Amino acid sequence: MCYCETGYYLVRVTDLEKDILFATPLGVDDLAESAEILESRYYDLQGRTLNGPTDGVYVKVDIFADGHRKVTKHVK
C-alpha cells in the first residue's frame, strides 16, 4: 500500500516468495529498497500500538525520510 495526499492506495500484492500477484499503475513511484526508514510502528489488527513485532498477525508501518509510508501485514 502507498499513502498519498488523497489516502491509501493498493499498489502491489505479492506472495510469500515475493512474486507479484497484482500491481496497478497509479503513477506512484516505488520506494527504493535503499530509502531511509526514519521510524517503524507496529499495530495489532484492532489498531492498538505494539512495542514491536510479535507472534501472530500485526501491521507494520515504515515511515521514510521523504514522507512516504509503507504499510505491510505480517503473519508470524
GROMACS .gro file of N, CA, C and O in nm, residues 7-75:
model
  276
    7GLY      N    1  -0.503   0.968   0.025
    7GLY     CA    2  -0.532   0.849   0.104
    7GLY      C    3  -0.442   0.732   0.070
    7GLY      O    4  -0.340   0.747   0.004
    8TYR      N    5  -0.482   0.614   0.114
    8TYR     CA    6  -0.405   0.492   0.090
    8TYR      C    7  -0.451   0.427  -0.040
    8TYR      O    8  -0.570   0.423  -0.070
    9TYR      N    9  -0.356   0.374  -0.117
    9TYR     CA   10  -0.386   0.305  -0.241
    9TYR      C   11  -0.313   0.172  -0.244
    9TYR      O   12  -0.197   0.165  -0.206
   10LEU      N   13  -0.383   0.069  -0.291
   10LEU     CA   14  -0.320  -0.061  -0.309
   10LEU      C   15  -0.237  -0.055  -0.435
   10LEU      O   16  -0.287  -0.028  -0.543
   11VAL      N   17  -0.107  -0.076  -0.421
   11VAL     CA   18  -0.015  -0.065  -0.533
   11VAL      C   19   0.027  -0.202  -0.583
   11VAL      O   20   0.034  -0.226  -0.701
   12ARG      N   21   0.056  -0.293  -0.489
   12ARG     CA   22   0.111  -0.423  -0.530
   12ARG      C   23   0.078  -0.527  -0.424
   12ARG      O   24   0.082  -0.499  -0.305
   13VAL      N   25   0.050  -0.650  -0.470
   13VAL     CA   26   0.029  -0.765  -0.382
   13VAL      C   27   0.126  -0.872  -0.426
   13VAL      O   28   0.136  -0.904  -0.544
   14THR      N   29   0.202  -0.927  -0.330
   14THR     CA   30   0.297  -1.033  -0.360
   14THR      C   31   0.268  -1.155  -0.275
   14THR      O   32   0.203  -1.146  -0.170
   15ASP      N   33   0.317  -1.271  -0.320
   15ASP     CA   34   0.305  -1.390  -0.239
   15ASP      C   35   0.428  -1.400  -0.147
   15ASP      O   36   0.512  -1.309  -0.146
   16LEU      N   37   0.439  -1.508  -0.072
   16LEU     CA   38   0.549  -1.522   0.023
   16LEU      C   39   0.685  -1.526  -0.044
   16LEU      O   40   0.785  -1.492   0.018
   17GLU      N   41   0.691  -1.566  -0.170
   17GLU     CA   42   0.818  -1.571  -0.244
   17GLU      C   43   0.847  -1.438  -0.314
   17GLU      O   44   0.937  -1.429  -0.395
   18LYS      N   45   0.767  -1.336  -0.287
   18LYS     CA   46   0.781  -1.201  -0.344
   18LYS      C   47   0.745  -1.194  -0.493
   18LYS      O   48   0.779  -1.100  -0.561
   19ASP      N   49   0.673  -1.297  -0.544
   19ASP     CA   50   0.622  -1.291  -0.680
   19ASP      C   51   0.501  -1.199  -0.682
   19ASP      O   52   0.413  -1.208  -0.595
   20ILE      N   53   0.493  -1.111  -0.780
   20ILE     CA   54   0.383  -1.014  -0.787
   20ILE      C   55   0.257  -1.083  -0.834
   20ILE      O   56   0.253  -1.145  -0.940
   21LEU      N   57   0.150  -1.074  -0.752
   21LEU     CA   58   0.021  -1.129  -0.787
   21LEU      C   59  -0.069  -1.023  -0.850
   21LEU      O   60  -0.155  -1.052  -0.932
   22PHE      N   61  -0.050  -0.899  -0.807
   22PHE     CA   62  -0.131  -0.787  -0.856
   22PHE      C   63  -0.048  -0.660  -0.847
   22PHE      O   64   0.021  -0.638  -0.748
   23ALA      N   65  -0.054  -0.578  -0.950
   23ALA     CA   66   0.013  -0.448  -0.948
   23ALA      C   67  -0.073  -0.351  -1.028
   23ALA      O   68  -0.137  -0.389  -1.125
   24THR      N   69  -0.075  -0.227  -0.986
   24THR     CA   70  -0.154  -0.128  -1.055
   24THR      C   71  -0.068  -0.007  -1.090
   24THR      O   72   0.013   0.036  -1.010
   25PRO      N   73  -0.083   0.046  -1.209
   25PRO     CA   74  -0.006   0.165  -1.249
   25PRO      C   75  -0.076   0.293  -1.204
   25PRO      O   76  -0.150   0.354  -1.279
   26LEU      N   77  -0.054   0.331  -1.081
   26LEU     CA   78  -0.117   0.453  -1.028
   26LEU      C   79  -0.034   0.577  -1.051
   26LEU      O   80  -0.075   0.686  -1.015
   27GLY      N   81   0.086   0.560  -1.107
   27GLY     CA   82   0.175   0.675  -1.121
   27GLY      C   83   0.247   0.705  -0.991
   27GLY      O   84   0.308   0.809  -0.974
   28VAL      N   85   0.241   0.616  -0.896
   28VAL     CA   86   0.308   0.632  -0.768
   28VAL      C   87   0.445   0.567  -0.780
   28VAL      O   88   0.455   0.450  -0.817
   29ASP      N   89   0.550   0.641  -0.752
   29ASP     CA   90   0.685   0.586  -0.760
   29ASP      C   91   0.704   0.479  -0.654
   29ASP      O   92   0.663   0.495  -0.540
   30ASP      N   93   0.767   0.369  -0.693
   30ASP     CA   94   0.802   0.266  -0.595
   30ASP      C   95   0.908   0.320  -0.502
   30ASP      O   96   0.996   0.393  -0.544
   31LEU      N   97   0.900   0.283  -0.378
   31LEU     CA   98   1.002   0.323  -0.283
   31LEU      C   99   1.128   0.243  -0.310
   31LEU      O  100   1.124   0.123  -0.330
   32ALA      N  101   1.239   0.309  -0.313
   32ALA     CA  102   1.366   0.241  -0.336
   32ALA      C  103   1.397   0.153  -0.216
   32ALA      O  104   1.368   0.190  -0.102
   33GLU      N  105   1.453   0.037  -0.243
   33GLU     CA  106   1.489  -0.053  -0.133
   33GLU      C  107   1.589   0.012  -0.039
   33GLU      O  108   1.596  -0.021   0.077
   34SER      N  109   1.666   0.108  -0.089
   34SER     CA  110   1.766   0.172  -0.006
   34SER      C  111   1.715   0.300   0.060
   34SER      O  112   1.791   0.369   0.125
   35ALA      N  113   1.587   0.334   0.041
   35ALA     CA  114   1.532   0.456   0.101
   35ALA      C  115   1.545   0.447   0.253
   35ALA      O  116   1.525   0.342   0.313
   36GLU      N  117   1.574   0.560   0.315
   36GLU     CA  118   1.598   0.562   0.460
   36GLU      C  119   1.466   0.556   0.536
   36GLU      O  120   1.377   0.638   0.515
   37ILE      N  121   1.455   0.459   0.626
   37ILE     CA  122   1.339   0.447   0.714
   37ILE      C  123   1.369   0.523   0.842
   37ILE      O  124   1.465   0.492   0.912
   38LEU      N  125   1.286   0.624   0.870
   38LEU     CA  126   1.306   0.702   0.992
   38LEU      C  127   1.249   0.632   1.114
   38LEU      O  128   1.304   0.642   1.223
   39GLU      N  129   1.137   0.565   1.095
   39GLU     CA  130   1.068   0.504   1.208
   39GLU      C  131   0.980   0.390   1.159
   39GLU      O  132   0.928   0.394   1.048
   40SER      N  133   0.966   0.287   1.240
   40SER     CA  134   0.872   0.177   1.214
   40SER      C  135   0.776   0.169   1.331
   40SER      O  136   0.819   0.175   1.447
   41ARG      N  137   0.648   0.158   1.299
   41ARG     CA  138   0.545   0.145   1.403
   41ARG      C  139   0.472   0.014   1.382
   41ARG      O  140   0.455  -0.031   1.269
   42TYR      N  141   0.425  -0.045   1.491
   42TYR     CA  142   0.360  -0.175   1.486
   42TYR      C  143   0.222  -0.164   1.551
   42TYR      O  144   0.206  -0.100   1.654
   43TYR      N  145   0.123  -0.231   1.489
   43TYR     CA  146  -0.014  -0.227   1.538
   43TYR      C  147  -0.075  -0.366   1.530
   43TYR      O  148  -0.042  -0.444   1.439
   44ASP      N  149  -0.167  -0.397   1.622
   44ASP     CA  150  -0.243  -0.521   1.608
   44ASP      C  151  -0.360  -0.493   1.513
   44ASP      O  152  -0.376  -0.381   1.463
   45LEU      N  153  -0.440  -0.595   1.485
   45LEU     CA  154  -0.547  -0.578   1.387
   45LEU      C  155  -0.661  -0.491   1.436
   45LEU      O  156  -0.746  -0.450   1.358
   46GLN      N  157  -0.662  -0.457   1.565
   46GLN     CA  158  -0.761  -0.364   1.619
   46GLN      C  159  -0.708  -0.220   1.620
   46GLN      O  160  -0.775  -0.130   1.668
   47GLY      N  161  -0.586  -0.200   1.571
   47GLY     CA  162  -0.528  -0.066   1.564
   47GLY      C  163  -0.454  -0.023   1.689
   47GLY      O  164  -0.411   0.091   1.699
   48ARG      N  165  -0.437  -0.112   1.785
   48ARG     CA  166  -0.365  -0.079   1.907
   48ARG      C  167  -0.215  -0.085   1.883
   48ARG      O  168  -0.166  -0.174   1.813
   49THR      N  169  -0.142   0.009   1.939
   49THR     CA  170   0.003   0.016   1.922
   49THR      C  171   0.071  -0.100   1.994
   49THR      O  172   0.038  -0.133   2.107
   50LEU      N  173   0.169  -0.161   1.926
   50LEU     CA  174   0.251  -0.266   1.984
   50LEU      C  175   0.392  -0.212   2.005
   50LEU      O  176   0.435  -0.121   1.936
   51ASN      N  177   0.466  -0.271   2.097
   51ASN     CA  178   0.604  -0.229   2.123
   51ASN      C  179   0.701  -0.276   2.016
   51ASN      O  180   0.812  -0.225   2.006
   52GLY      N  181   0.663  -0.372   1.938
   52GLY     CA  182   0.750  -0.426   1.834
   52GLY      C  183   0.684  -0.547   1.771
   52GLY      O  184   0.569  -0.578   1.800
   53PRO      N  185   0.755  -0.616   1.683
   53PRO     CA  186   0.698  -0.736   1.620
   53PRO      C  187   0.662  -0.840   1.724
   53PRO      O  188   0.732  -0.856   1.825
   54THR      N  189   0.551  -0.907   1.703
   54THR     CA  190   0.506  -1.011   1.795
   54THR      C  191   0.469  -1.135   1.717
   54THR      O  192   0.465  -1.134   1.595
   55ASP      N  193   0.443  -1.244   1.788
   55ASP     CA  194   0.390  -1.364   1.723
   55ASP      C  195   0.245  -1.336   1.688
   55ASP      O  196   0.174  -1.265   1.758
   56GLY      N  197   0.202  -1.391   1.577
   56GLY     CA  198   0.065  -1.370   1.531
   56GLY      C  199   0.062  -1.273   1.414
   56GLY      O  200   0.158  -1.257   1.341
   57VAL      N  201  -0.050  -1.206   1.398
   57VAL     CA  202  -0.070  -1.114   1.287
   57VAL      C  203  -0.057  -0.971   1.337
   57VAL      O  204  -0.115  -0.935   1.440
   58TYR      N  205   0.021  -0.889   1.266
   58TYR     CA  206   0.034  -0.749   1.303
   58TYR      C  207   0.059  -0.665   1.179
   58TYR      O  208   0.090  -0.717   1.072
   59VAL      N  209   0.041  -0.535   1.192
   59VAL     CA  210   0.062  -0.441   1.083
   59VAL      C  211   0.186  -0.358   1.115
   59VAL      O  212   0.201  -0.309   1.227
   60LYS      N  213   0.275  -0.343   1.016
   60LYS     CA  214   0.397  -0.264   1.032
   60LYS      C  215   0.387  -0.143   0.940
   60LYS      O  216   0.355  -0.157   0.822
   61VAL      N  217   0.414  -0.024   0.993
   61VAL     CA  218   0.416   0.098   0.914
   61VAL      C  219   0.557   0.154   0.918
   61VAL      O  220   0.607   0.190   1.023
   62ASP      N  221   0.624   0.157   0.800
   62ASP     CA  222   0.756   0.217   0.788
   62ASP      C  223   0.738   0.360   0.741
   62ASP      O  224   0.668   0.385   0.642
   63ILE      N  225   0.801   0.455   0.809
   63ILE     CA  226   0.794   0.596   0.773
   63ILE      C  227   0.929   0.635   0.715
   63ILE      O  228   1.031   0.624   0.783
   64PHE      N  229   0.930   0.678   0.589
   64PHE     CA  230   1.053   0.710   0.517
   64PHE      C  231   1.087   0.858   0.529
   64PHE      O  232   1.001   0.941   0.559
   65ALA      N  233   1.211   0.890   0.504
   65ALA     CA  234   1.261   1.028   0.516
   65ALA      C  235   1.188   1.123   0.423
   65ALA      O  236   1.171   1.241   0.455
   66ASP      N  237   1.140   1.073   0.308
   66ASP     CA  238   1.071   1.161   0.213
   66ASP      C  239   0.923   1.177   0.243
   66ASP      O  240   0.850   1.240   0.169
   67GLY      N  241   0.875   1.119   0.354
   67GLY     CA  242   0.736   1.134   0.394
   67GLY      C  243   0.646   1.019   0.353
   67GLY      O  244   0.534   1.009   0.401
   68HIS      N  245   0.693   0.931   0.264
   68HIS     CA  246   0.613   0.815   0.225
   68HIS      C  247   0.599   0.720   0.343
   68HIS      O  248   0.684   0.716   0.431
   69ARG      N  249   0.492   0.645   0.341
   69ARG     CA  250   0.469   0.540   0.440
   69ARG      C  251   0.442   0.410   0.368
   69ARG      O  252   0.371   0.408   0.268
   70LYS      N  253   0.501   0.303   0.419
   70LYS     CA  254   0.479   0.171   0.362
   70LYS      C  255   0.410   0.087   0.468
   70LYS      O  256   0.462   0.071   0.579
   71VAL      N  257   0.293   0.035   0.437
   71VAL     CA  258   0.214  -0.043   0.531
   71VAL      C  259   0.215  -0.188   0.487
   71VAL      O  260   0.183  -0.218   0.372
   72THR      N  261   0.254  -0.277   0.577
   72THR     CA  262   0.257  -0.420   0.546
   72THR      C  263   0.193  -0.499   0.659
   72THR      O  264   0.203  -0.462   0.776
   73LYS      N  265   0.127  -0.610   0.622
   73LYS     CA  266   0.069  -0.700   0.721
   73LYS      C  267   0.162  -0.819   0.734
   73LYS      O  268   0.207  -0.873   0.633
   74HIS      N  269   0.194  -0.859   0.856
   74HIS     CA  270   0.285  -0.970   0.881
   74HIS      C  271   0.212  -1.081   0.956
   74HIS      O  272   0.132  -1.053   1.046
   75VAL      N  273   0.242  -1.203   0.919
   75VAL     CA  274   0.191  -1.320   0.990
   75VAL      C  275   0.311  -1.397   1.036
   75VAL      O  276   0.394  -1.439   0.957
   0.00000   0.00000   0.00000
